[in-house]
mmCIF file of C-alpha atoms in Angstrom:
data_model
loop_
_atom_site.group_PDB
_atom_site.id
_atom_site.type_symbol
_atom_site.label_atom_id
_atom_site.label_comp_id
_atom_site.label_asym_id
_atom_site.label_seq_id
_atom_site.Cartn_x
_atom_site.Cartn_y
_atom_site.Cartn_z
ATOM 1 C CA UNK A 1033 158.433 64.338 183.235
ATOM 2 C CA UNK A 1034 155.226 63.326 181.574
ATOM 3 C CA UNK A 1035 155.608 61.268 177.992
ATOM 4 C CA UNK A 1036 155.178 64.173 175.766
ATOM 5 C CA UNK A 1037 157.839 66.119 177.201
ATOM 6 C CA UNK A 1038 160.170 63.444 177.336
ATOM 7 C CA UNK A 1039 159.557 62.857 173.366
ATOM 8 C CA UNK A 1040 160.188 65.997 172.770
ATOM 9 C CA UNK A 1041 162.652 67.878 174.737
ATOM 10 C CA UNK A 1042 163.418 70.501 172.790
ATOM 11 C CA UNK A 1043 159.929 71.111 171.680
ATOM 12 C CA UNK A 1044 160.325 69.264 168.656
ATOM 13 C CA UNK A 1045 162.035 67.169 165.985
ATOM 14 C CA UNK A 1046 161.317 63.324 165.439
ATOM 15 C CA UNK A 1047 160.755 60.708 167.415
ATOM 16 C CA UNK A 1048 160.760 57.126 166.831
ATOM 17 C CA UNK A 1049 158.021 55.247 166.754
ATOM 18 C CA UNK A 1050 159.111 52.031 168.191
ATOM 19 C CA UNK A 1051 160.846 53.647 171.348
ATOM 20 C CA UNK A 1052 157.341 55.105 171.921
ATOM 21 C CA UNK A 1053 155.146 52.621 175.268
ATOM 22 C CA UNK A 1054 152.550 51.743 174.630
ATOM 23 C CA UNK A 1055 150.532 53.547 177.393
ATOM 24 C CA UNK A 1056 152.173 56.596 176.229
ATOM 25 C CA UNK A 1057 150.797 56.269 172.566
ATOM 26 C CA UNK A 1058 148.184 58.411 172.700
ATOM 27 C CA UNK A 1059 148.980 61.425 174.167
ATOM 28 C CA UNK A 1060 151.990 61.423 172.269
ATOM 29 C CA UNK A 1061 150.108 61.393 168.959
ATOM 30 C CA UNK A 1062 147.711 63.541 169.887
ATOM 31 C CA UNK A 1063 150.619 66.413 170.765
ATOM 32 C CA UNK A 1064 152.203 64.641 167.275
ATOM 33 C CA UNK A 1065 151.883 67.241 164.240
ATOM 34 C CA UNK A 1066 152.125 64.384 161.863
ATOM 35 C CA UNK A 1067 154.285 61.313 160.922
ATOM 36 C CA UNK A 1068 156.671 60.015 158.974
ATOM 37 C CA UNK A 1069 157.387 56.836 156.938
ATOM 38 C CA UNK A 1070 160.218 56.403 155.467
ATOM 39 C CA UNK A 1071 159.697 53.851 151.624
ATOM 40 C CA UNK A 1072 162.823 52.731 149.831
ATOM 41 C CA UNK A 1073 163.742 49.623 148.266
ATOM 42 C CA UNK A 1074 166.582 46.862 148.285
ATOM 43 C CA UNK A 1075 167.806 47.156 144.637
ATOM 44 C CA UNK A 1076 171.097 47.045 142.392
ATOM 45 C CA UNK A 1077 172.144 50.512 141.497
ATOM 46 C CA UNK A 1078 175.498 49.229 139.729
ATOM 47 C CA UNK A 1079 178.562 47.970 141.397
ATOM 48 C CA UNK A 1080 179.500 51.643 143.238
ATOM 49 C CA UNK A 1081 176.352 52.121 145.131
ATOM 50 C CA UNK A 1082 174.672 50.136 148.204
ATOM 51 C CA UNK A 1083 171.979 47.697 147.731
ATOM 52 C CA UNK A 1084 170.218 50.206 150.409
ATOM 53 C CA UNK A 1085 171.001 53.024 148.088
ATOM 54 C CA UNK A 1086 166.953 54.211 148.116
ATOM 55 C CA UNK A 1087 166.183 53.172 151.942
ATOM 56 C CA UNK A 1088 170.085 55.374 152.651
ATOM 57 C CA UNK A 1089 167.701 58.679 150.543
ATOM 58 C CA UNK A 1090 164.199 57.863 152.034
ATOM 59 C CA UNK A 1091 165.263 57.538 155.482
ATOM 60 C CA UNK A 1092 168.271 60.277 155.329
ATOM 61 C CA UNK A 1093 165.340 62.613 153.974
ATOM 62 C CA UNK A 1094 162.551 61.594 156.465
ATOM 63 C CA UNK A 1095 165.055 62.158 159.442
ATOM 64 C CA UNK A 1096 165.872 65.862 158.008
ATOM 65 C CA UNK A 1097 161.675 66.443 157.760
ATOM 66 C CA UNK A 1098 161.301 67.596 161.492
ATOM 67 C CA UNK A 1099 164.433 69.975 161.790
ATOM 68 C CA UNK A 1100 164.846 73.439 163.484
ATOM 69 C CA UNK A 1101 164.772 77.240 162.048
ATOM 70 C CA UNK A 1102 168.180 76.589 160.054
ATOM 71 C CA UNK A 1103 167.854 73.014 159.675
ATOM 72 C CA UNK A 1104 170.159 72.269 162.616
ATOM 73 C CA UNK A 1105 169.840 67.839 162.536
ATOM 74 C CA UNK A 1106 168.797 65.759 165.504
ATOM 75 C CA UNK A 1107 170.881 63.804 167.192
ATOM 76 C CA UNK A 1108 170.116 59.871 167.755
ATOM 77 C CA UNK A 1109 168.038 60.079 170.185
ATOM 78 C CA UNK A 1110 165.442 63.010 168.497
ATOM 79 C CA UNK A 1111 167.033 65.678 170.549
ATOM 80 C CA UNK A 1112 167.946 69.160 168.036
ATOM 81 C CA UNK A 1113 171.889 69.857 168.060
ATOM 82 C CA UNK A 1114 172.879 73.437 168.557
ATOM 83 C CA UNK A 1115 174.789 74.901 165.439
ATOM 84 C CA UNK A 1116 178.635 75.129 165.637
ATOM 85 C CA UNK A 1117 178.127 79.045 166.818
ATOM 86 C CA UNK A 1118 175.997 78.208 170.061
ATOM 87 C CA UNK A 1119 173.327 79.907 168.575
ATOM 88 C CA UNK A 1120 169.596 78.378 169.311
ATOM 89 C CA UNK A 1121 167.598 77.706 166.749
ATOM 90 C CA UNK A 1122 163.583 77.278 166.870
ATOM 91 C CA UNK A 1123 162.317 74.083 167.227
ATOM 92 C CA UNK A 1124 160.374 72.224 164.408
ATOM 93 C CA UNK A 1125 157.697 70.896 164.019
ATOM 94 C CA UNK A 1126 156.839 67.394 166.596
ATOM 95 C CA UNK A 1127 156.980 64.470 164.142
ATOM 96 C CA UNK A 1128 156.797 60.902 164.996
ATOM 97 C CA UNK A 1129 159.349 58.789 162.924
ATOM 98 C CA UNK A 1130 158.080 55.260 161.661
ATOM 99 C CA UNK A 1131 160.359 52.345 160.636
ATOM 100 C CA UNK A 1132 160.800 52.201 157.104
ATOM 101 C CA UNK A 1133 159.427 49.942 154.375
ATOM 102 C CA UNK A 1134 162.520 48.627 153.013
ATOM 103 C CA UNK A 1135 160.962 46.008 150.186
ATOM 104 C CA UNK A 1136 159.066 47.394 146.937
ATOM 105 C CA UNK A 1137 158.145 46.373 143.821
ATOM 106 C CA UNK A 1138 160.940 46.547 140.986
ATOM 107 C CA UNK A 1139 161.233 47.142 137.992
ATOM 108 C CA UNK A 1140 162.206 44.674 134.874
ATOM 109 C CA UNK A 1141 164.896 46.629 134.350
ATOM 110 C CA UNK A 1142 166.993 45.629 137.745
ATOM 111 C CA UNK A 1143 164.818 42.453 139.020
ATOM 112 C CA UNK A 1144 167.475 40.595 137.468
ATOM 113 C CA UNK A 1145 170.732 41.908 138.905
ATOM 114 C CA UNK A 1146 172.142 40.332 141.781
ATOM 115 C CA UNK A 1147 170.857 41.796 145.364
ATOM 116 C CA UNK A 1148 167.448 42.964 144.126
ATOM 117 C CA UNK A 1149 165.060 42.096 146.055
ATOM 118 C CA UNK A 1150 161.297 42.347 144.369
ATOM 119 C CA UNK A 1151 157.718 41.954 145.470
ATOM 120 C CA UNK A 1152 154.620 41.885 143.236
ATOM 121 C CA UNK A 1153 152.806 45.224 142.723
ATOM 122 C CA UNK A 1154 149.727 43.944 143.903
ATOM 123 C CA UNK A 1155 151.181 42.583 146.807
ATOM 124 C CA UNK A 1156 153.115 45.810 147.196
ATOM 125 C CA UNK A 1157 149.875 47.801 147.239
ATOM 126 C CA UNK A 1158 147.903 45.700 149.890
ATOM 127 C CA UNK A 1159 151.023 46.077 151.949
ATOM 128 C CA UNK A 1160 151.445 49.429 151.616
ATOM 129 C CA UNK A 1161 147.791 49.938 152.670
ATOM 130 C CA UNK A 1162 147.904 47.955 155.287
ATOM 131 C CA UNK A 1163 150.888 50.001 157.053
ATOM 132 C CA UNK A 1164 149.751 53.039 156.368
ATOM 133 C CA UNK A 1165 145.896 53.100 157.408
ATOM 134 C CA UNK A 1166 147.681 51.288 161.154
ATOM 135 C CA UNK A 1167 149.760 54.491 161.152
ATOM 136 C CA UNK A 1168 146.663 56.378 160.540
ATOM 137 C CA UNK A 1169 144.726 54.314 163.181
ATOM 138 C CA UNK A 1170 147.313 54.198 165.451
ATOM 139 C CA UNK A 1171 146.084 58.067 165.874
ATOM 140 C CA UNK A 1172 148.469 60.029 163.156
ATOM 141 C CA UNK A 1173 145.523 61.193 160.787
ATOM 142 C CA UNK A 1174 148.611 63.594 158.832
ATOM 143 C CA UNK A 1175 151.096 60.836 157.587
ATOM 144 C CA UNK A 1176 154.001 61.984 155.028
ATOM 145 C CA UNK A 1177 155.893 59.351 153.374
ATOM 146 C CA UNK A 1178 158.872 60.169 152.042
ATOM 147 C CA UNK A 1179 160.538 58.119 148.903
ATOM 148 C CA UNK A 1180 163.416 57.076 147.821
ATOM 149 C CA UNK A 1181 162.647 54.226 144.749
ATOM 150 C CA UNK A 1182 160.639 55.880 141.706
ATOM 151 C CA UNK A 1183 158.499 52.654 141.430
ATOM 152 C CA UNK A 1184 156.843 53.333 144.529
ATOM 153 C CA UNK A 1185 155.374 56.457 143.445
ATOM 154 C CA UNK A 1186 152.331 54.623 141.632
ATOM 155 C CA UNK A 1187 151.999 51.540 144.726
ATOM 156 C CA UNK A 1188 151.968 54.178 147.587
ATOM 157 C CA UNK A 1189 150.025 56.721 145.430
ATOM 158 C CA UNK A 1190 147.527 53.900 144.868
ATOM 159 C CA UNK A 1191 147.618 52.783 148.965
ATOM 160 C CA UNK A 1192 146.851 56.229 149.395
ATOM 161 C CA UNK A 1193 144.032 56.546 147.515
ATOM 162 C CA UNK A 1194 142.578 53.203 149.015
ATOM 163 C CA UNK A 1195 143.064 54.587 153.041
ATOM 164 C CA UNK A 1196 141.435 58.183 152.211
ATOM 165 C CA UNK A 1197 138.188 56.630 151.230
ATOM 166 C CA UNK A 1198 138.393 54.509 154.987
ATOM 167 C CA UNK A 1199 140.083 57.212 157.524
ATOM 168 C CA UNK A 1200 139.872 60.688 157.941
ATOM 169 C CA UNK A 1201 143.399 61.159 156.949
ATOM 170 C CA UNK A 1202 146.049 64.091 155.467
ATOM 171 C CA UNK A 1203 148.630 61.340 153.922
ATOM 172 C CA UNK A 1204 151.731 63.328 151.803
ATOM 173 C CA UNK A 1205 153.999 61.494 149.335
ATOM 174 C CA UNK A 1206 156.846 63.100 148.687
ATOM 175 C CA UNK A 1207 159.709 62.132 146.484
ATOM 176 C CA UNK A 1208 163.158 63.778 147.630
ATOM 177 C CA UNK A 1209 164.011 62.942 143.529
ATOM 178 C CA UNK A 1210 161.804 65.704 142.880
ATOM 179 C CA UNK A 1211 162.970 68.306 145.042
ATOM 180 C CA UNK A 1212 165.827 69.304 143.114
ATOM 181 C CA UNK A 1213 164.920 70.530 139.499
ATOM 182 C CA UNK A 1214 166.131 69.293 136.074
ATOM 183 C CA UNK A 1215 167.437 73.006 135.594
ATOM 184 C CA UNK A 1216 169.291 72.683 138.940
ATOM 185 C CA UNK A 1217 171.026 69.132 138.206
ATOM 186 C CA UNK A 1218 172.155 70.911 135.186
ATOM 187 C CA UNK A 1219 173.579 73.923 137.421
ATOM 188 C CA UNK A 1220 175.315 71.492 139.340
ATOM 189 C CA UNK A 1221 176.559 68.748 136.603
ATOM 190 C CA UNK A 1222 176.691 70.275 133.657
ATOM 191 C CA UNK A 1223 174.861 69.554 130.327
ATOM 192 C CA UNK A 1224 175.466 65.456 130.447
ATOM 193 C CA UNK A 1225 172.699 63.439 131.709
ATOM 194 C CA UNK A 1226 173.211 63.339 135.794
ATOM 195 C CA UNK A 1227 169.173 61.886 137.145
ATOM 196 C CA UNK A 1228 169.230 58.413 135.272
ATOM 197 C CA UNK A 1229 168.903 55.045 138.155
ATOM 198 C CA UNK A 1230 172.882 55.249 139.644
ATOM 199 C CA UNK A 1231 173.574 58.326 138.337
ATOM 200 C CA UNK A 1232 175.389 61.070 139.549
ATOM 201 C CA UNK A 1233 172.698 63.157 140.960
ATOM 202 C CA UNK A 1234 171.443 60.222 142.974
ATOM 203 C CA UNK A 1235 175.010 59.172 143.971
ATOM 204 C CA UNK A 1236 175.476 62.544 145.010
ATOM 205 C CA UNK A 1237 172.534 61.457 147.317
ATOM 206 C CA UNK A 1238 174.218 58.924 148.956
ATOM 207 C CA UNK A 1239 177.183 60.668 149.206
ATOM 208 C CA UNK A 1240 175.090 63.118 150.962
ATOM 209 C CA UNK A 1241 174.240 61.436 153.699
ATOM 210 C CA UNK A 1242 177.021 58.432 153.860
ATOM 211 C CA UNK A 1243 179.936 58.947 152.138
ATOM 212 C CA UNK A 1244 181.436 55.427 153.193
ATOM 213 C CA UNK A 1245 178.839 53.717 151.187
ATOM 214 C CA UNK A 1246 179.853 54.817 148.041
ATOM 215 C CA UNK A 1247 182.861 53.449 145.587
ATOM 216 C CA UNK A 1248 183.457 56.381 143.222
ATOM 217 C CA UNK A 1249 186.778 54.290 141.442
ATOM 218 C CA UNK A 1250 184.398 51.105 140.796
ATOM 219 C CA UNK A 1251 182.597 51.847 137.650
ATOM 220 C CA UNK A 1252 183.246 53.976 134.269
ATOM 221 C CA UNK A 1253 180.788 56.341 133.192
ATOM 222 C CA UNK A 1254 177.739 54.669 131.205
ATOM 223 C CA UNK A 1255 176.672 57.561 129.266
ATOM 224 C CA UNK A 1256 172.744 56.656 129.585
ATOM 225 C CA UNK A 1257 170.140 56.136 126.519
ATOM 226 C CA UNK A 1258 169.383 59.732 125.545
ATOM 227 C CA UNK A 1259 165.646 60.740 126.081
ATOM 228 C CA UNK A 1260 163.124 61.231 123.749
ATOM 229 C CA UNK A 1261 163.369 64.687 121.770
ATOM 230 C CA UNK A 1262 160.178 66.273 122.944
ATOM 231 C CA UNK A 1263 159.520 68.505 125.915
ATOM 232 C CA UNK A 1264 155.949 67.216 127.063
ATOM 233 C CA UNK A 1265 155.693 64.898 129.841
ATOM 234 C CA UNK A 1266 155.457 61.029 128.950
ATOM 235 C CA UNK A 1267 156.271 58.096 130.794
ATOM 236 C CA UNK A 1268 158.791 55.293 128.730
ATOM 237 C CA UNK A 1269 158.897 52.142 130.271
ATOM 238 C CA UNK A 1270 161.535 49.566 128.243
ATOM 239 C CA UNK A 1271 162.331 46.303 128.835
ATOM 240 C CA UNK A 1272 166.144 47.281 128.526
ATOM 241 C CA UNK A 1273 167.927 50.184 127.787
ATOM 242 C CA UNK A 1274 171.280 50.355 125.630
ATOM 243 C CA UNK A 1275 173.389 50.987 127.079
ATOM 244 C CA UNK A 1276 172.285 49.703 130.596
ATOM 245 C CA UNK A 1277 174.140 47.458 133.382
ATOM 246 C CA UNK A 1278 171.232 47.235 135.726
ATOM 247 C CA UNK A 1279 172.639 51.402 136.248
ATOM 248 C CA UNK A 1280 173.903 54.056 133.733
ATOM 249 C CA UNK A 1281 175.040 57.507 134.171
ATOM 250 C CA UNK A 1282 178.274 59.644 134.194
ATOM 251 C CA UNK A 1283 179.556 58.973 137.718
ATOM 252 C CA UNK A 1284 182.667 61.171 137.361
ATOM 253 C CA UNK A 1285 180.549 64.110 137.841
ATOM 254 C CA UNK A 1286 179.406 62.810 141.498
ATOM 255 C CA UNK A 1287 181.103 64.024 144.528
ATOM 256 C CA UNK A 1288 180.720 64.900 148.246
ATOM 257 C CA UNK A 1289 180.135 68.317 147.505
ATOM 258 C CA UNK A 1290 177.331 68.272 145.193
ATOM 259 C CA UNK A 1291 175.923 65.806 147.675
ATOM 260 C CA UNK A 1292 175.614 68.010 150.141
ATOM 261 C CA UNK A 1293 174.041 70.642 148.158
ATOM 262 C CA UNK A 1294 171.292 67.777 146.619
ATOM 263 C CA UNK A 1295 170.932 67.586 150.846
ATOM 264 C CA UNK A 1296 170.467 71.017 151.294
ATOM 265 C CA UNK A 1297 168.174 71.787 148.380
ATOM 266 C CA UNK A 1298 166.115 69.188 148.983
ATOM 267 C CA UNK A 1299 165.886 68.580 152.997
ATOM 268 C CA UNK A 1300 165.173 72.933 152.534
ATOM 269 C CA UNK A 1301 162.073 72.315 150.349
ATOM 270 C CA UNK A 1302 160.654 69.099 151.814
ATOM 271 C CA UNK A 1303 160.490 71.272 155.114
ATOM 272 C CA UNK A 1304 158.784 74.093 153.019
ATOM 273 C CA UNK A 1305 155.880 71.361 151.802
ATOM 274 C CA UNK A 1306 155.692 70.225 155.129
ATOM 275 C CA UNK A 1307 155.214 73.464 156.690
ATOM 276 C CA UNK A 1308 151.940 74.503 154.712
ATOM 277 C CA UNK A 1309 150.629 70.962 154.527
ATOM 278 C CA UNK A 1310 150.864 71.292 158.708
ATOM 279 C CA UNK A 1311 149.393 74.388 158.485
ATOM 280 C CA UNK A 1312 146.548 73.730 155.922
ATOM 281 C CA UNK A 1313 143.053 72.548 157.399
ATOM 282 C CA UNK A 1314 142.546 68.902 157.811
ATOM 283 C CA UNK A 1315 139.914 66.769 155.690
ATOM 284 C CA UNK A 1316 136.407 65.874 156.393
ATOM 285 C CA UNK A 1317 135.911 62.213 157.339
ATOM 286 C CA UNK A 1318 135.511 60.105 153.993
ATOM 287 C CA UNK A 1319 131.507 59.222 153.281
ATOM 288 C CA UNK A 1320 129.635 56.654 151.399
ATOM 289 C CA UNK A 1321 127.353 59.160 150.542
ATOM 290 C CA UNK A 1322 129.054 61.288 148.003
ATOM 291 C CA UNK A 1323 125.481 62.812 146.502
ATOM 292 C CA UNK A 1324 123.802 65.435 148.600
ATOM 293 C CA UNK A 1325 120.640 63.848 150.070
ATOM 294 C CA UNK A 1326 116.870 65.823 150.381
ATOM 295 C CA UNK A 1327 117.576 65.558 154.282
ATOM 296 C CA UNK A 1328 120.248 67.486 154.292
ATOM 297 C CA UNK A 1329 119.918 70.066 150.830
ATOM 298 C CA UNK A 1330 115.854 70.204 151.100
ATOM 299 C CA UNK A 1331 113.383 69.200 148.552
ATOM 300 C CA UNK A 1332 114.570 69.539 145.414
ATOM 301 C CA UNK A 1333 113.690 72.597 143.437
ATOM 302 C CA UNK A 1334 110.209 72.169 140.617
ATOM 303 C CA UNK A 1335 110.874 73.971 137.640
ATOM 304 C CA UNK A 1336 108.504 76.401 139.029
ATOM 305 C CA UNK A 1337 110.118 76.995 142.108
ATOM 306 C CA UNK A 1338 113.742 76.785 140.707
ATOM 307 C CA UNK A 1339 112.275 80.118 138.706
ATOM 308 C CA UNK A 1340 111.687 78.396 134.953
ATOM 309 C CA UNK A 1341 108.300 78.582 133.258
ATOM 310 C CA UNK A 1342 105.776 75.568 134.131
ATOM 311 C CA UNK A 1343 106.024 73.132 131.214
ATOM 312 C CA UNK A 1344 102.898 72.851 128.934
ATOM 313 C CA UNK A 1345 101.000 69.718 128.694
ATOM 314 C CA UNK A 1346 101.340 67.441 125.814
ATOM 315 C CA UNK A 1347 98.363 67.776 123.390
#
């Protein structure tokens, strides 16, 4: 069985990356319809959630990003399960699963609680680059990276930018946080504040995906520092909150079940994004030569010939 078959023995799903040899690389990313990197973060999200609680989202999402017709999961080793009926499903698309990021920069508000672990932006952002233009040069010119810590939205977004303007490259950022809508939260929660840091909508996350992880009976509800009165969008960064423990939120409204529907909603729409991004045309190759050139456009147009009157000279 040659390596691209053996990857992907159902026709599709993830793979790992690491469990890929080397002289198998390249045919594998050539059959490859993109990759995946998993970003999260090792921060405090209050005393009832795991120190992993944005790596447990990132990576829980990124696994989901490759599944079947009715999202049937993989199993450890990439292959698709078959649903509880029997009934095959189609195969997804062939993705090629990376090993997460697990550090990021932090914010002010949690660097000081006790298992955060922080890095500087900047050095966040040459990392960041670094990783993903070896993924890209490694032969995966479509890259998604899927995130689980809102801080890395503006160091990846920002490594991003920086690769695109290097490699010919078709690199997604996707935030799982996003995939579910403020109008749905309330659907599920009710009219109290559920998407704050250790809330209830991103316990219900975690609960999700990993039930164990999570210790419902170890913290009251923090009812979080309401949000300005205004509908437009705005970005409010604060030294510290009031109320704030490093987490806030109401975390009686959490449970299993609304994790699993946060799981559903949003593993159903990051497939939907990754479907038409698949499907879209790739890029052109980046250039230093953004302005067209007389070579390639011709000479450039006289007023005469670009049909205006000849100007009149000067008395």
């Amino acid at each position: 069985m040659d390596g691209v078959s053996a990857a992907w023995p159902t026709g599709g799903g993830l793979v790992p990356a690491a469990r890929i040899p080397g002289g198998e690389l390249a045919a594998v990313a050539e059959a490859a319809d993109f990759a995946v990197l998993p970003v999260g973060a090792v921060e405090w999200h209050g005393p009832h959630l795991p120190l992993g609680t944005d790596l447990i989202l990132a990576e829980g999402f990124a696994a989901e990003s490759a599944l079947g017709g009715d999202g049937a999961g993989p199993s450890g080793d990439g292959a698709a399960t078959t649903p509880a009926g029997g009934r095959a499903t189609a195969a997804g698309p062939r993705g090629v699963l990376f090993p997460a990021v697990p550090y990021a920069a932090c914010p002010g508000q949690t660097r000081p609680w006790p298992g955060t672990v922080a890095i500087r932006p900047e050095i966040a952002v040459g990392y960041l680059a670094d990783v993903i233009e070896g993924i890209v040069a490694a032969g995966f010119p479509r890259l998604l990276i899927v995130n689980g810590h809102d801080a890395n939205m503006s160091t990846v977004r920002a490594a991003m930018e920086w690769v695109s303007g290097r490699r010919t490259a078709s690199l997604l950022l996707v935030n799982w946080f996003q995939l579910v809508t403020p109008a749905e939260t309330t659907e599920l929660y009710g009219p109290l504040p559920a998407r704050g840091h250790g809330g209830a909508y991103e316990t219900s996350g975690v609960l999700g995906f990993d039930p164990g992880a999570v210790r419902l009976d170890a913290v009251a509800d923090l009812p979080p520092k309401p949000k300005l009165p205004v509908t437009h969008p705005y970005v409010l960064v604060e030294s510290r909150p009031d109320p704030w423990q490093g987490w806030s939120g109401h975390i009686s409204l959490a449970g299993e079940e609304a994790g699993r529907r946060v799981r559903q909603l949003a593993g159903a729409r990051l497939r939907e994004v990754i479907a038409a991004w698949v499907a879209a045309p790739p890029p052109a190759p980046p250039t230093d030569a953004p302005l067209p050139t007389e070579a390639s456009t011709g000479p450039t147009p006289t007023r005469a010939t670009a049909g205006g009157p000849e100007p009149e000279e000067a008395p």
